[in-house]
CSV table of N, CA and C in Angstrom, one decimal:
chain,number,residue,atom,x,y,z
A,1,UNK,N,208.1,83.3,-50.5
A,1,UNK,CA,207.7,81.9,-50.5
A,1,UNK,C,207.4,81.4,-51.9
A,2,UNK,N,207.9,80.3,-52.2
A,2,UNK,CA,207.7,79.7,-53.5
A,2,UNK,C,206.2,79.4,-53.7
A,3,UNK,N,205.8,79.4,-55.0
A,3,UNK,CA,204.3,79.1,-55.3
A,3,UNK,C,203.9,77.7,-54.8
A,4,UNK,N,204.8,76.7,-55.0
A,4,UNK,CA,204.3,75.4,-54.6
A,4,UNK,C,204.2,75.2,-53.1
A,5,UNK,N,204.9,76.0,-52.3
A,5,UNK,CA,204.7,76.0,-50.8
A,5,UNK,C,203.4,76.5,-50.4
A,6,UNK,N,202.9,77.5,-51.1
A,6,UNK,CA,201.6,78.1,-50.7
A,6,UNK,C,200.4,77.2,-51.0
A,7,UNK,N,200.6,76.2,-51.8
A,7,UNK,CA,199.5,75.3,-52.2
A,7,UNK,C,199.4,74.1,-51.2
A,8,UNK,N,200.3,73.9,-50.3
A,8,UNK,CA,200.3,72.8,-49.3
A,8,UNK,C,199.3,73.2,-48.2
A,9,UNK,N,198.3,72.3,-48.0
A,9,UNK,CA,197.3,72.6,-47.0
A,9,UNK,C,197.8,72.4,-45.6
A,10,UNK,N,197.4,73.2,-44.7
A,10,UNK,CA,197.8,73.0,-43.3
A,10,UNK,C,197.5,71.7,-42.7
A,11,UNK,N,196.3,71.1,-43.1
A,11,UNK,CA,195.9,69.8,-42.6
A,11,UNK,C,196.9,68.7,-43.1
A,12,UNK,N,197.4,68.9,-44.3
A,12,UNK,CA,198.3,67.9,-44.8
A,12,UNK,C,199.7,68.0,-44.1
A,13,UNK,N,200.1,69.2,-43.8
A,13,UNK,CA,201.3,69.4,-43.0
A,13,UNK,C,201.2,68.8,-41.6
A,14,UNK,N,200.0,69.0,-41.0
A,14,UNK,CA,199.7,68.5,-39.7
A,14,UNK,C,199.7,67.0,-39.7
A,15,UNK,N,199.1,66.4,-40.7
A,15,UNK,CA,199.1,64.9,-40.8
A,15,UNK,C,200.5,64.3,-41.0
A,16,UNK,N,201.3,64.9,-41.9
A,16,UNK,CA,202.7,64.5,-42.1
A,16,UNK,C,203.5,64.6,-40.8
A,17,UNK,N,203.3,65.8,-40.1
A,17,UNK,CA,204.1,66.0,-38.9
A,17,UNK,C,203.7,65.0,-37.8
A,18,UNK,N,202.4,64.7,-37.7
A,18,UNK,CA,201.9,63.7,-36.8
A,18,UNK,C,202.4,62.3,-37.1
A,19,UNK,N,202.5,62.0,-38.4
A,19,UNK,CA,203.0,60.6,-38.8
A,19,UNK,C,204.5,60.5,-38.4
A,20,UNK,N,205.2,61.6,-38.6
A,20,UNK,CA,206.7,61.6,-38.3
A,20,UNK,C,206.9,61.5,-36.8
A,21,UNK,N,206.1,62.2,-36.0
A,21,UNK,CA,206.2,62.1,-34.6
A,21,UNK,C,205.8,60.7,-34.0
A,22,UNK,N,204.8,60.1,-34.6
A,22,UNK,CA,204.4,58.7,-34.2
A,22,UNK,C,205.5,57.8,-34.5
A,23,UNK,N,206.1,57.9,-35.7
A,23,UNK,CA,207.2,57.0,-36.1
A,23,UNK,C,208.4,57.2,-35.2
A,24,UNK,N,208.7,58.4,-34.9
A,24,UNK,CA,209.8,58.7,-34.0
A,24,UNK,C,209.6,58.2,-32.6
A,25,UNK,N,208.4,58.3,-32.2
A,25,UNK,CA,208.0,57.8,-30.8
A,25,UNK,C,208.1,56.3,-30.8
A,26,UNK,N,207.6,55.6,-31.9
A,26,UNK,CA,207.7,54.2,-32.0
A,26,UNK,C,209.1,53.7,-32.0
A,27,UNK,N,210.0,54.4,-32.7
A,27,UNK,CA,211.4,54.1,-32.8
A,27,UNK,C,212.1,54.2,-31.4
A,28,UNK,N,211.8,55.3,-30.8
A,28,UNK,CA,212.3,55.5,-29.4
A,28,UNK,C,211.8,54.5,-28.5
A,29,UNK,N,210.6,54.1,-28.5
A,29,UNK,CA,210.0,53.1,-27.7
A,29,UNK,C,210.6,51.8,-28.0
A,30,UNK,N,210.8,51.5,-29.2
A,30,UNK,CA,211.4,50.2,-29.7
A,30,UNK,C,212.9,50.0,-29.1
A,31,UNK,N,213.7,51.1,-29.3
A,31,UNK,CA,215.1,51.0,-28.9
A,31,UNK,C,215.4,51.3,-27.4
A,32,UNK,N,214.6,52.1,-26.8
A,32,UNK,CA,215.0,52.6,-25.5
A,32,UNK,C,214.1,52.1,-24.3
A,33,UNK,N,212.9,51.6,-24.6
A,33,UNK,CA,212.0,51.1,-23.5
A,33,UNK,C,212.2,49.6,-23.4
A,34,UNK,N,212.4,49.2,-22.2
A,34,UNK,CA,212.5,47.8,-21.9
A,34,UNK,C,211.5,47.5,-20.8
A,35,UNK,N,210.5,46.6,-21.1
A,35,UNK,CA,209.5,46.3,-20.1
A,35,UNK,C,210.0,45.7,-18.9
A,36,UNK,N,211.1,45.0,-18.9
A,36,UNK,CA,211.7,44.3,-17.8
A,36,UNK,C,212.5,45.3,-16.9
A,37,UNK,N,212.8,46.5,-17.3
A,37,UNK,CA,213.6,47.4,-16.6
A,37,UNK,C,212.9,48.0,-15.4
A,38,UNK,N,211.6,48.0,-15.4
A,38,UNK,CA,210.8,48.7,-14.3
A,38,UNK,C,210.7,50.2,-14.5
A,39,UNK,N,211.2,50.7,-15.6
A,39,UNK,CA,211.1,52.2,-15.8
A,39,UNK,C,209.7,52.6,-16.4
A,40,UNK,N,208.9,51.7,-16.9
A,40,UNK,CA,207.6,52.0,-17.4
A,40,UNK,C,206.7,52.4,-16.3
A,41,UNK,N,205.8,53.4,-16.5
A,41,UNK,CA,205.0,53.8,-15.4
A,41,UNK,C,204.0,52.6,-15.0
A,42,UNK,N,203.7,52.6,-13.7
A,42,UNK,CA,202.8,51.6,-13.1
A,42,UNK,C,201.4,52.1,-13.1
A,43,UNK,N,200.4,51.2,-13.2
A,43,UNK,CA,199.0,51.5,-13.2
A,43,UNK,C,198.6,51.9,-11.8
A,44,UNK,N,198.1,53.1,-11.6
A,44,UNK,CA,197.6,53.5,-10.3
A,44,UNK,C,196.4,52.7,-9.9
A,45,UNK,N,195.5,52.4,-10.8
A,45,UNK,CA,194.3,51.6,-10.5
A,45,UNK,C,194.7,50.2,-10.0
A,46,UNK,N,195.6,49.6,-10.6
A,46,UNK,CA,196.1,48.3,-10.2
A,46,UNK,C,196.8,48.3,-8.8
A,47,UNK,N,197.5,49.4,-8.6
A,47,UNK,CA,198.3,49.6,-7.4
A,47,UNK,C,197.3,49.7,-6.2
A,48,UNK,N,196.2,50.5,-6.5
A,48,UNK,CA,195.3,50.8,-5.4
A,48,UNK,C,194.3,49.7,-5.1
A,49,UNK,N,193.8,49.0,-6.2
A,49,UNK,CA,192.8,48.0,-6.0
A,49,UNK,C,193.2,46.6,-6.2
A,50,UNK,N,194.3,46.3,-6.8
A,50,UNK,CA,194.7,44.9,-7.1
A,50,UNK,C,194.1,44.4,-8.4
A,51,UNK,N,193.2,45.1,-9.0
A,51,UNK,CA,192.5,44.7,-10.2
A,51,UNK,C,193.2,45.3,-11.4
A,52,UNK,N,193.2,44.7,-12.6
A,52,UNK,CA,193.8,45.2,-13.8
A,52,UNK,C,192.7,46.1,-14.5
A,53,UNK,N,193.2,47.3,-14.9
A,53,UNK,CA,192.3,48.1,-15.7
A,53,UNK,C,192.4,47.7,-17.2
A,54,UNK,N,191.6,48.2,-18.1
A,54,UNK,CA,191.7,47.8,-19.5
A,54,UNK,C,193.0,48.1,-20.1
A,55,UNK,N,193.8,49.0,-19.6
A,55,UNK,CA,195.1,49.4,-20.2
A,55,UNK,C,196.3,48.7,-19.6
A,56,UNK,N,196.0,48.0,-18.5
A,56,UNK,CA,197.2,47.3,-17.8
A,56,UNK,C,197.8,46.3,-18.8
A,57,UNK,N,199.1,46.4,-18.9
A,57,UNK,CA,199.9,45.6,-19.9
A,57,UNK,C,200.0,46.1,-21.3
A,58,UNK,N,199.3,47.3,-21.5
A,58,UNK,CA,199.3,47.8,-22.9
A,58,UNK,C,200.6,48.2,-23.4
A,59,UNK,N,201.4,48.9,-22.5
A,59,UNK,CA,202.8,49.3,-23.0
A,59,UNK,C,203.6,48.1,-23.3
A,60,UNK,N,203.6,47.1,-22.4
A,60,UNK,CA,204.4,45.9,-22.6
A,60,UNK,C,203.9,45.2,-23.9
A,61,UNK,N,202.6,45.2,-24.1
A,61,UNK,CA,202.1,44.5,-25.3
A,61,UNK,C,202.6,45.3,-26.6
A,62,UNK,N,202.5,46.6,-26.6
A,62,UNK,CA,203.0,47.3,-27.7
A,62,UNK,C,204.5,47.1,-27.9
A,63,UNK,N,205.3,47.0,-26.8
A,63,UNK,CA,206.7,46.8,-26.9
A,63,UNK,C,206.9,45.4,-27.5
A,64,UNK,N,206.2,44.4,-27.0
A,64,UNK,CA,206.4,43.1,-27.6
A,64,UNK,C,206.0,43.0,-29.0
A,65,UNK,N,204.9,43.7,-29.4
A,65,UNK,CA,204.5,43.7,-30.8
A,65,UNK,C,205.6,44.4,-31.7
A,66,UNK,N,206.2,45.4,-31.2
A,66,UNK,CA,207.2,46.1,-32.0
A,66,UNK,C,208.4,45.2,-32.2
A,67,UNK,N,208.6,44.2,-31.3
A,67,UNK,CA,209.7,43.3,-31.4
A,67,UNK,C,209.3,42.0,-32.0
A,68,UNK,N,208.0,41.9,-32.5
A,68,UNK,CA,207.6,40.7,-33.2
A,68,UNK,C,207.2,39.6,-32.3
A,69,UNK,N,207.0,39.8,-31.0
A,69,UNK,CA,206.6,38.7,-30.1
A,69,UNK,C,205.1,38.8,-29.9
A,70,UNK,N,204.4,38.2,-30.8
A,70,UNK,CA,202.9,38.2,-30.7
A,70,UNK,C,202.3,37.5,-29.5
A,71,UNK,N,202.9,36.3,-29.2
A,71,UNK,CA,202.4,35.6,-28.1
A,71,UNK,C,202.5,36.4,-26.8
A,72,UNK,N,203.7,37.0,-26.5
A,72,UNK,CA,203.9,37.8,-25.3
A,72,UNK,C,202.9,39.0,-25.3
A,73,UNK,N,202.8,39.6,-26.5
A,73,UNK,CA,201.9,40.8,-26.6
A,73,UNK,C,200.4,40.4,-26.2
A,74,UNK,N,200.0,39.2,-26.7
A,74,UNK,CA,198.7,38.8,-26.4
A,74,UNK,C,198.5,38.5,-24.9
A,75,UNK,N,199.6,37.9,-24.3
A,75,UNK,CA,199.5,37.6,-22.9
A,75,UNK,C,199.5,38.9,-22.0
A,76,UNK,N,200.1,39.9,-22.4
A,76,UNK,CA,200.1,41.2,-21.7
A,76,UNK,C,198.8,41.9,-21.7
A,77,UNK,N,198.3,42.0,-22.9
A,77,UNK,CA,197.0,42.7,-23.1
A,77,UNK,C,196.4,42.4,-24.5
A,78,UNK,N,195.5,41.4,-24.6
A,78,UNK,CA,195.0,41.1,-25.9
A,78,UNK,C,194.1,42.2,-26.5
A,79,UNK,N,193.6,43.1,-25.7
A,79,UNK,CA,192.8,44.2,-26.3
A,79,UNK,C,193.6,45.1,-27.2
A,80,UNK,N,194.9,45.1,-27.0
A,80,UNK,CA,195.8,46.0,-27.8
A,80,UNK,C,195.7,45.6,-29.3
A,81,UNK,N,195.4,44.3,-29.6
A,81,UNK,CA,195.3,43.9,-31.0
A,81,UNK,C,194.0,44.5,-31.7
A,82,UNK,N,193.1,44.9,-30.9
A,82,UNK,CA,191.8,45.5,-31.4
A,82,UNK,C,191.9,47.0,-31.2
A,83,UNK,N,192.4,47.5,-30.1
A,83,UNK,CA,192.4,48.9,-29.8
A,83,UNK,C,193.3,49.7,-30.7
A,84,UNK,N,194.5,49.2,-31.0
A,84,UNK,CA,195.4,50.0,-31.8
A,84,UNK,C,194.9,50.2,-33.3
A,85,UNK,N,194.4,49.1,-34.0
A,85,UNK,CA,193.9,49.4,-35.3
A,85,UNK,C,192.6,50.2,-35.3
A,86,UNK,N,191.8,50.0,-34.3
A,86,UNK,CA,190.5,50.8,-34.2
A,86,UNK,C,190.9,52.3,-34.0
A,87,UNK,N,191.8,52.6,-33.1
A,87,UNK,CA,192.2,53.9,-32.8
A,87,UNK,C,192.8,54.6,-34.0
A,88,UNK,N,193.7,53.8,-34.7
A,88,UNK,CA,194.3,54.4,-35.9
A,88,UNK,C,193.2,54.7,-37.0
A,89,UNK,N,192.3,53.8,-37.1
A,89,UNK,CA,191.2,54.1,-38.1
A,89,UNK,C,190.4,55.3,-37.7
A,90,UNK,N,190.1,55.4,-36.4
A,90,UNK,CA,189.3,56.6,-36.0
A,90,UNK,C,190.1,57.9,-36.1
A,91,UNK,N,191.3,57.8,-35.9
A,91,UNK,CA,192.2,59.0,-36.1
A,91,UNK,C,192.2,59.5,-37.6
A,92,UNK,N,192.3,58.5,-38.4
A,92,UNK,CA,192.3,58.8,-39.9
A,92,UNK,C,191.0,59.3,-40.3
A,93,UNK,N,189.9,58.7,-39.8
A,93,UNK,CA,188.6,59.2,-40.2
A,93,UNK,C,188.3,60.6,-39.7
A,94,UNK,N,188.8,60.8,-38.4
A,94,UNK,CA,188.6,62.2,-37.9
A,94,UNK,C,189.4,63.2,-38.6
A,95,UNK,N,190.6,62.9,-39.0
A,95,UNK,CA,191.4,63.8,-39.8
A,95,UNK,C,190.8,64.1,-41.2
A,96,UNK,N,190.0,63.2,-41.7
A,96,UNK,CA,189.4,63.3,-43.0
A,96,UNK,C,187.9,63.5,-42.9
A,97,UNK,N,187.5,64.1,-41.8
A,97,UNK,CA,186.0,64.3,-41.6
A,97,UNK,C,185.3,65.1,-42.7
A,98,UNK,N,186.0,66.0,-43.3
A,98,UNK,CA,185.4,66.8,-44.4
A,98,UNK,C,185.4,66.1,-45.7
A,99,UNK,N,186.3,65.2,-45.8
A,99,UNK,CA,186.4,64.4,-47.1
A,99,UNK,C,185.4,63.2,-47.0
A,100,UNK,N,185.2,62.6,-45.8
A,100,UNK,CA,184.3,61.5,-45.7
A,100,UNK,C,183.2,61.8,-44.6
A,101,UNK,N,182.4,62.8,-44.9
A,101,UNK,CA,181.4,63.2,-43.8
A,101,UNK,C,180.4,62.1,-43.4
A,102,UNK,N,180.0,61.2,-44.3
A,102,UNK,CA,179.0,60.2,-44.0
A,102,UNK,C,179.7,59.1,-43.1
A,103,UNK,N,181.0,58.7,-43.5
A,103,UNK,CA,181.7,57.8,-42.7
A,103,UNK,C,182.0,58.3,-41.3
A,104,UNK,N,182.4,59.6,-41.2
A,104,UNK,CA,182.6,60.2,-40.0
A,104,UNK,C,181.4,60.2,-39.1
A,105,UNK,N,180.3,60.6,-39.7
A,105,UNK,CA,179.0,60.6,-38.9
A,105,UNK,C,178.6,59.2,-38.4
A,106,UNK,N,178.9,58.2,-39.1
A,106,UNK,CA,178.6,56.8,-38.7
A,106,UNK,C,179.6,56.4,-37.5
A,107,UNK,N,180.8,56.8,-37.6
A,107,UNK,CA,181.8,56.4,-36.6
A,107,UNK,C,181.6,57.1,-35.3
A,108,UNK,N,181.1,58.3,-35.3
A,108,UNK,CA,180.9,59.1,-34.1
A,108,UNK,C,179.4,59.0,-33.6
A,109,UNK,N,178.7,58.1,-34.2
A,109,UNK,CA,177.3,57.9,-33.8
A,109,UNK,C,177.2,57.4,-32.4
A,110,UNK,N,176.3,57.9,-31.6
A,110,UNK,CA,176.2,57.4,-30.2
A,110,UNK,C,176.2,55.9,-30.0
A,111,UNK,N,175.6,55.2,-30.9
A,111,UNK,CA,175.5,53.7,-30.8
A,111,UNK,C,176.9,53.1,-31.0
A,112,UNK,N,177.8,53.7,-31.8
A,112,UNK,CA,179.1,53.2,-32.0
A,112,UNK,C,180.0,53.5,-30.8
A,113,UNK,N,179.8,54.7,-30.3
A,113,UNK,CA,180.5,55.1,-29.1
A,113,UNK,C,180.1,54.3,-27.9
A,114,UNK,N,178.8,54.0,-27.8
A,114,UNK,CA,178.3,53.1,-26.7
A,114,UNK,C,178.9,51.7,-26.9
A,115,UNK,N,178.9,51.2,-28.1
A,115,UNK,CA,179.5,49.8,-28.3
A,115,UNK,C,180.9,49.8,-27.9
A,116,UNK,N,181.7,50.8,-28.2
A,116,UNK,CA,183.1,50.8,-27.8
A,116,UNK,C,183.2,50.8,-26.3
A,117,UNK,N,182.4,51.6,-25.6
A,117,UNK,CA,182.4,51.7,-24.2
A,117,UNK,C,182.0,50.3,-23.6
A,118,UNK,N,181.0,49.7,-24.2
A,118,UNK,CA,180.6,48.4,-23.7
A,118,UNK,C,181.7,47.3,-23.9
A,119,UNK,N,182.4,47.4,-25.0
A,119,UNK,CA,183.5,46.4,-25.3
A,119,UNK,C,184.6,46.6,-24.3
A,120,UNK,N,185.0,47.9,-24.0
A,120,UNK,CA,186.1,48.1,-23.0
A,120,UNK,C,185.6,47.7,-21.6
A,121,UNK,N,184.4,48.0,-21.3
A,121,UNK,CA,183.9,47.6,-19.9
A,121,UNK,C,183.9,46.0,-19.8
A,122,UNK,N,183.4,45.4,-20.9
A,122,UNK,CA,183.3,43.9,-20.8
A,122,UNK,C,184.7,43.3,-20.7
A,123,UNK,N,185.7,43.8,-21.5
A,123,UNK,CA,187.1,43.4,-21.3
A,123,UNK,C,187.6,43.6,-19.9
A,124,UNK,N,187.3,44.7,-19.4
A,124,UNK,CA,187.8,45.1,-18.0
A,124,UNK,C,187.2,44.1,-17.0
A,125,UNK,N,185.9,43.8,-17.1
A,125,UNK,CA,185.3,42.9,-16.1
A,125,UNK,C,185.9,41.5,-16.4
A,126,UNK,N,185.9,41.1,-17.7
A,126,UNK,CA,186.4,39.7,-18.0
A,126,UNK,C,187.8,39.4,-17.6
A,127,UNK,N,188.7,40.4,-17.7
A,127,UNK,CA,190.1,40.1,-17.4
A,127,UNK,C,190.3,40.0,-15.9
A,128,UNK,N,189.3,40.4,-15.1
A,128,UNK,CA,189.5,40.4,-13.6
A,128,UNK,C,188.6,39.2,-13.0
A,129,UNK,N,187.9,38.5,-13.8
A,129,UNK,CA,187.2,37.4,-13.3
A,129,UNK,C,188.0,36.1,-13.4
A,130,UNK,N,188.0,35.3,-12.4
A,130,UNK,CA,188.8,34.1,-12.4
A,130,UNK,C,188.4,33.1,-13.4
């Protein structure tokens, strides 16, 4: 094995691999998923109760965002505009927990986790109220 290959850290390889997989998944979703086709999975909670869960419309919202249709994405699930960047930030922070220990400790603090849970619950209740 060449000397330069031994210096590549496994975490870096995992991060690059994850990024490639996310981009490949986004490309496949962009080109092959059609929200109007009925092939996307249905929400079991909505099917059983008639109420929308916090994730209802999330796939259609992501599909609309990938196609640049912001208004449609907002109408499907406005929480996607907040959840996707927040999840991406948390994934990056978690992947760099040893590099940014104080930031990681703040992001996984019970108050932050509770605030996220409260925001999701409030959205869930709010979207089902007339």
